[in-house]
Amino acid sequence: RKEVEQDPGPFNVPEGATVAFNCTYSNSASQSFFWYRQDCRKEPKLLMSVYSSGNEDGRFTAQLNRASQYISLLIRDSKLSDSATYLCVVTYSAGNMLTFGGGTRLMVKP
Amino acid sequence: SQTIHQWPATLVQPVGSPLSLECTVEGTSNPNLYWYRQAAGRGLQLLFYSVGIGQISSEVPQNLSASRPQDRQFILSSKKLLLSDSGFYLCAWSGQGGTEAFFGQGTRLTVV
């Protein structure tokens, strides 16, 4: 079983739709959680951290469920520019190890 | 502010040739440093990470090696490249204690 798992997609949604991704992790000692965005042939860039209480940044909402060991990302009012691959990242061992999920590809269509 | 530099951006090398990719970080001290590889259409595979000068941990067996000769310099090397070494190589840094990571722009390596 992979340490961090994501549905690879692609998720094809129309503009304006709401879409949600989940990411499950296997190590209950995981400490920190992040969502990254990666555009085609580019480096991943931090989208948002995921806090225990959940957090929101504009159209993006991230949540953590420690009991079930998953994090989620909700995107409201999807834009064409949201088309990208979204990577879930989990850290272990006092934060020295960042482990990436395989990514979920989102395609927003007009 | 912190910045991370990685070069070259693209590289085409023949099978059996050596490799050296360099990554440097500015504006921070004692960062954790990482080398990842991403095959086309795939996720990121952690190759090496380092928590300090001369301290390298390898995550997968391979014909690659890494070195950290200075606090903010991380080098990925190979003595003889294989076709399977082709991919997108990404260097990243993070602070201590579970902070987010920041990536260099990556090196697209094609072994021919």
mmCIF file of C-alpha atoms in Angstrom:
data_model
loop_
_atom_site.group_PDB
_atom_site.id
_atom_site.type_symbol
_atom_site.label_atom_id
_atom_site.label_comp_id
_atom_site.label_asym_id
_atom_site.label_seq_id
_atom_site.Cartn_x
_atom_site.Cartn_y
_atom_site.Cartn_z
ATOM 1 C CA ARG A 1 0.000 0.000 0.000
ATOM 2 C CA LYS A 2 1.325 3.430 -0.918
ATOM 3 C CA GLU A 3 1.960 5.836 1.932
ATOM 4 C CA VAL A 4 -0.042 8.608 0.293
ATOM 5 C CA GLU A 5 -2.745 7.764 -2.216
ATOM 6 C CA GLN A 6 -4.777 9.886 -4.575
ATOM 7 C CA ASP A 7 -7.263 9.163 -7.326
ATOM 8 C CA PRO A 8 -5.281 10.033 -10.474
ATOM 9 C CA GLY A 9 -8.381 11.224 -12.322
ATOM 10 C CA PRO A 10 -8.733 13.021 -14.621
ATOM 11 C CA PHE A 11 -11.637 14.930 -13.179
ATOM 12 C CA ASN A 12 -13.369 16.677 -16.067
ATOM 13 C CA VAL A 13 -15.662 19.432 -14.826
ATOM 14 C CA PRO A 14 -17.394 22.428 -16.415
ATOM 15 C CA GLU A 15 -16.519 25.973 -15.469
ATOM 16 C CA GLY A 16 -18.302 27.041 -12.316
ATOM 17 C CA ALA A 17 -18.566 23.534 -10.907
ATOM 18 C CA THR A 18 -17.516 22.483 -7.437
ATOM 19 C CA VAL A 19 -15.022 19.636 -7.286
ATOM 20 C CA ALA A 20 -13.449 17.784 -4.390
ATOM 21 C CA PHE A 21 -10.377 15.595 -4.106
ATOM 22 C CA ASN A 22 -9.423 13.257 -1.318
ATOM 23 C CA CYS A 23 -6.042 11.961 -0.309
ATOM 24 C CA THR A 24 -5.451 9.111 2.139
ATOM 25 C CA TYR A 25 -2.289 8.501 4.123
ATOM 26 C CA SER A 26 -1.176 5.363 5.888
ATOM 27 C CA ASN A 27 1.075 6.617 8.676
ATOM 28 C CA SER A 28 -0.932 7.728 11.686
ATOM 29 C CA ALA A 29 2.128 9.610 12.966
ATOM 30 C CA SER A 30 1.947 12.024 10.042
ATOM 31 C CA GLN A 31 2.464 15.565 11.189
ATOM 32 C CA SER A 32 1.947 18.128 8.474
ATOM 33 C CA PHE A 33 -0.187 18.196 5.369
ATOM 34 C CA PHE A 34 -0.170 20.298 2.237
ATOM 35 C CA TRP A 35 -1.766 20.623 -1.164
ATOM 36 C CA TYR A 36 0.412 21.527 -4.130
ATOM 37 C CA ARG A 37 -0.516 22.430 -7.650
ATOM 38 C CA GLN A 38 1.572 21.330 -10.621
ATOM 39 C CA ASP A 39 1.071 22.672 -14.111
ATOM 40 C CA CYS A 40 2.186 20.646 -17.100
ATOM 41 C CA ARG A 41 5.989 20.444 -17.334
ATOM 42 C CA LYS A 42 6.434 22.803 -14.378
ATOM 43 C CA GLU A 43 7.541 22.416 -10.801
ATOM 44 C CA PRO A 44 4.954 21.879 -8.043
ATOM 45 C CA LYS A 45 3.920 24.994 -6.165
ATOM 46 C CA LEU A 46 2.384 25.216 -2.733
ATOM 47 C CA LEU A 47 -1.352 25.801 -2.904
ATOM 48 C CA MET A 48 -2.178 25.653 0.780
ATOM 49 C CA SER A 49 -1.312 24.035 4.060
ATOM 50 C CA VAL A 50 -3.923 21.882 5.747
ATOM 51 C CA TYR A 51 -4.648 22.612 9.388
ATOM 52 C CA SER A 52 -6.439 20.407 11.867
ATOM 53 C CA SER A 53 -9.338 22.828 12.098
ATOM 54 C CA GLY A 54 -9.661 23.109 8.332
ATOM 55 C CA ASN A 55 -8.806 26.224 6.367
ATOM 56 C CA GLU A 56 -10.077 28.244 3.476
ATOM 57 C CA ASP A 57 -8.353 30.427 0.924
ATOM 58 C CA GLY A 58 -10.773 32.056 -1.474
ATOM 59 C CA ARG A 59 -12.407 29.337 -3.544
ATOM 60 C CA PHE A 60 -10.245 26.624 -1.991
ATOM 61 C CA THR A 61 -11.030 24.744 1.211
ATOM 62 C CA ALA A 62 -8.779 22.124 2.777
ATOM 63 C CA GLN A 63 -9.769 19.743 5.547
ATOM 64 C CA LEU A 64 -8.019 17.101 7.613
ATOM 65 C CA ASN A 65 -9.627 14.021 9.104
ATOM 66 C CA ARG A 66 -7.074 12.373 11.380
ATOM 67 C CA ALA A 67 -9.414 9.613 12.529
ATOM 68 C CA SER A 68 -9.916 8.376 8.977
ATOM 69 C CA GLN A 69 -6.466 9.507 7.837
ATOM 70 C CA TYR A 70 -7.403 11.608 4.857
ATOM 71 C CA ILE A 71 -7.238 15.176 3.704
ATOM 72 C CA SER A 72 -9.478 16.853 1.193
ATOM 73 C CA LEU A 73 -9.416 19.802 -1.168
ATOM 74 C CA LEU A 74 -12.600 21.494 -2.319
ATOM 75 C CA ILE A 75 -12.573 23.912 -5.220
ATOM 76 C CA ARG A 76 -15.668 26.067 -5.719
ATOM 77 C CA ASP A 77 -16.625 27.952 -8.861
ATOM 78 C CA SER A 78 -13.958 26.220 -10.960
ATOM 79 C CA LYS A 79 -12.045 28.345 -13.453
ATOM 80 C CA LEU A 80 -10.301 27.229 -16.625
ATOM 81 C CA SER A 81 -7.057 28.258 -14.950
ATOM 82 C CA ASP A 82 -7.630 25.687 -12.193
ATOM 83 C CA SER A 83 -6.752 22.947 -14.689
ATOM 84 C CA ALA A 84 -3.660 21.285 -13.270
ATOM 85 C CA THR A 85 -2.511 18.311 -11.233
ATOM 86 C CA TYR A 86 -3.100 18.593 -7.495
ATOM 87 C CA LEU A 87 -0.595 16.857 -5.241
ATOM 88 C CA CYS A 88 -1.169 15.859 -1.662
ATOM 89 C CA VAL A 89 1.892 15.997 0.600
ATOM 90 C CA VAL A 90 2.393 14.478 4.029
ATOM 91 C CA THR A 91 5.363 14.822 6.344
ATOM 92 C CA TYR A 92 6.711 12.355 8.901
ATOM 93 C CA SER A 93 9.654 12.062 11.266
ATOM 94 C CA ALA A 94 9.778 15.547 12.730
ATOM 95 C CA GLY A 95 9.126 17.078 9.364
ATOM 96 C CA ASN A 96 12.192 15.893 7.570
ATOM 97 C CA MET A 97 10.433 13.635 5.111
ATOM 98 C CA LEU A 98 7.938 14.950 2.612
ATOM 99 C CA THR A 99 5.966 12.240 0.853
ATOM 100 C CA PHE A 100 3.905 13.060 -2.204
ATOM 101 C CA GLY A 101 0.811 11.398 -3.506
ATOM 102 C CA GLY A 102 0.670 10.586 -7.187
ATOM 103 C CA GLY A 103 -1.507 13.583 -7.927
ATOM 104 C CA THR A 104 -5.041 14.153 -9.177
ATOM 105 C CA ARG A 105 -5.485 15.709 -12.564
ATOM 106 C CA LEU A 106 -8.223 18.299 -12.958
ATOM 107 C CA MET A 107 -9.469 19.561 -16.299
ATOM 108 C CA VAL A 108 -11.937 22.416 -16.261
ATOM 109 C CA LYS A 109 -13.819 22.808 -19.534
ATOM 110 C CA PRO A 110 -15.671 25.850 -20.896
ATOM 111 C CA SER B 1 13.474 36.037 0.841
ATOM 112 C CA GLN B 2 14.453 32.503 0.059
ATOM 113 C CA THR B 3 15.162 31.316 -3.457
ATOM 114 C CA ILE B 4 16.205 28.028 -4.954
ATOM 115 C CA HIS B 5 18.222 27.676 -8.119
ATOM 116 C CA GLN B 6 18.482 24.526 -10.154
ATOM 117 C CA TRP B 7 20.317 24.044 -13.418
ATOM 118 C CA PRO B 8 20.402 23.219 -16.218
ATOM 119 C CA ALA B 9 16.753 23.443 -17.256
ATOM 120 C CA THR B 10 17.107 20.803 -19.965
ATOM 121 C CA LEU B 11 19.769 18.247 -20.687
ATOM 122 C CA VAL B 12 20.249 15.581 -23.324
ATOM 123 C CA GLN B 13 22.914 13.021 -22.489
ATOM 124 C CA PRO B 14 24.038 9.771 -24.129
ATOM 125 C CA VAL B 15 23.744 6.461 -22.330
ATOM 126 C CA GLY B 16 26.830 5.781 -20.254
ATOM 127 C CA SER B 17 27.769 9.416 -19.800
ATOM 128 C CA PRO B 18 28.142 11.039 -16.361
ATOM 129 C CA LEU B 19 25.635 13.424 -14.811
ATOM 130 C CA SER B 20 25.875 16.318 -12.417
ATOM 131 C CA LEU B 21 22.878 18.455 -11.490
ATOM 132 C CA GLU B 22 23.319 21.268 -9.041
ATOM 133 C CA CYS B 23 20.892 22.972 -6.717
ATOM 134 C CA THR B 24 21.543 25.908 -4.423
ATOM 135 C CA VAL B 25 19.344 27.668 -1.921
ATOM 136 C CA GLU B 26 19.648 31.279 -0.834
ATOM 137 C CA GLY B 27 18.199 33.187 2.084
ATOM 138 C CA THR B 28 17.965 30.390 4.626
ATOM 139 C CA SER B 29 20.259 28.310 6.816
ATOM 140 C CA ASN B 30 20.334 24.577 7.496
ATOM 141 C CA PRO B 31 17.518 23.686 5.122
ATOM 142 C CA ASN B 32 16.327 20.162 4.474
ATOM 143 C CA LEU B 33 17.120 19.403 0.848
ATOM 144 C CA TYR B 34 15.484 16.928 -1.496
ATOM 145 C CA TRP B 35 15.930 15.418 -4.935
ATOM 146 C CA TYR B 36 12.809 14.075 -6.630
ATOM 147 C CA ARG B 37 12.314 12.483 -10.014
ATOM 148 C CA GLN B 38 9.092 12.550 -11.995
ATOM 149 C CA ALA B 39 8.605 10.274 -14.975
ATOM 150 C CA ALA B 40 6.257 11.481 -17.693
ATOM 151 C CA GLY B 41 2.662 11.468 -16.436
ATOM 152 C CA ARG B 42 3.657 10.065 -13.059
ATOM 153 C CA GLY B 43 4.012 11.247 -9.478
ATOM 154 C CA LEU B 44 7.093 12.478 -7.666
ATOM 155 C CA GLN B 45 9.547 9.863 -6.485
ATOM 156 C CA LEU B 46 11.843 10.864 -3.631
ATOM 157 C CA LEU B 47 15.435 9.981 -4.500
ATOM 158 C CA PHE B 48 17.498 11.595 -1.743
ATOM 159 C CA TYR B 49 17.022 13.902 1.181
ATOM 160 C CA SER B 50 19.493 15.645 3.433
ATOM 161 C CA VAL B 51 19.104 17.233 6.844
ATOM 162 C CA GLY B 52 22.617 18.655 6.989
ATOM 163 C CA ILE B 53 26.059 18.863 5.380
ATOM 164 C CA GLY B 54 27.317 15.426 4.467
ATOM 165 C CA GLN B 55 24.096 13.750 5.640
ATOM 166 C CA ILE B 56 22.339 11.993 2.784
ATOM 167 C CA SER B 57 19.526 9.466 2.929
ATOM 168 C CA SER B 58 18.646 7.446 -0.125
ATOM 169 C CA GLU B 59 15.102 6.298 -0.686
ATOM 170 C CA VAL B 60 15.491 3.985 -3.647
ATOM 171 C CA PRO B 61 18.377 1.885 -4.979
ATOM 172 C CA GLN B 62 19.669 3.288 -8.229
ATOM 173 C CA ASN B 63 22.772 4.344 -10.078
ATOM 174 C CA LEU B 64 22.417 7.893 -8.819
ATOM 175 C CA SER B 65 24.148 9.495 -5.862
ATOM 176 C CA ALA B 66 23.817 12.776 -4.024
ATOM 177 C CA SER B 67 26.174 14.986 -2.104
ATOM 178 C CA ARG B 68 25.849 18.043 0.069
ATOM 179 C CA PRO B 69 29.261 19.700 0.186
ATOM 180 C CA GLN B 70 27.902 22.950 1.626
ATOM 181 C CA ASP B 71 24.889 23.847 3.736
ATOM 182 C CA ARG B 72 22.875 25.187 0.830
ATOM 183 C CA GLN B 73 24.205 23.121 -2.042
ATOM 184 C CA PHE B 74 22.841 19.774 -3.143
ATOM 185 C CA ILE B 75 24.261 17.823 -6.070
ATOM 186 C CA LEU B 76 22.811 14.850 -7.919
ATOM 187 C CA SER B 77 25.285 12.697 -9.813
ATOM 188 C CA SER B 78 25.666 9.580 -11.845
ATOM 189 C CA LYS B 79 28.779 7.918 -13.203
ATOM 190 C CA LYS B 80 26.957 6.212 -16.080
ATOM 191 C CA LEU B 81 23.480 7.186 -17.173
ATOM 192 C CA LEU B 82 20.869 4.643 -18.191
ATOM 193 C CA LEU B 83 17.924 5.180 -20.519
ATOM 194 C CA SER B 84 15.656 4.715 -17.515
ATOM 195 C CA ASP B 85 17.225 7.753 -15.848
ATOM 196 C CA SER B 86 15.293 10.034 -18.183
ATOM 197 C CA GLY B 87 12.805 12.210 -16.370
ATOM 198 C CA PHE B 88 12.084 15.500 -14.702
ATOM 199 C CA TYR B 89 14.428 16.066 -11.747
ATOM 200 C CA LEU B 90 13.317 18.446 -9.059
ATOM 201 C CA CYS B 91 15.282 19.867 -6.188
ATOM 202 C CA ALA B 92 13.398 21.192 -3.171
ATOM 203 C CA TRP B 93 14.088 22.686 0.221
ATOM 204 C CA SER B 94 12.118 22.938 3.421
ATOM 205 C CA GLY B 95 12.706 24.382 6.849
ATOM 206 C CA GLN B 96 12.998 22.238 9.936
ATOM 207 C CA GLY B 97 9.936 20.933 11.722
ATOM 208 C CA GLY B 98 7.368 20.022 9.106
ATOM 209 C CA THR B 99 7.254 23.145 7.011
ATOM 210 C CA GLU B 100 6.251 23.225 3.372
ATOM 211 C CA ALA B 101 8.759 22.572 0.602
ATOM 212 C CA PHE B 102 9.721 24.882 -2.228
ATOM 213 C CA PHE B 103 10.894 23.586 -5.571
ATOM 214 C CA GLY B 104 13.434 24.621 -8.121
ATOM 215 C CA GLN B 105 12.318 24.884 -11.710
ATOM 216 C CA GLY B 106 13.494 21.381 -12.472
ATOM 217 C CA THR B 107 15.803 19.747 -14.988
ATOM 218 C CA ARG B 108 14.320 17.778 -17.834
ATOM 219 C CA LEU B 109 16.823 15.020 -18.559
ATOM 220 C CA THR B 110 16.645 12.906 -21.683
ATOM 221 C CA VAL B 111 19.063 10.012 -21.966
ATOM 222 C CA VAL B 112 19.535 8.892 -25.554
#
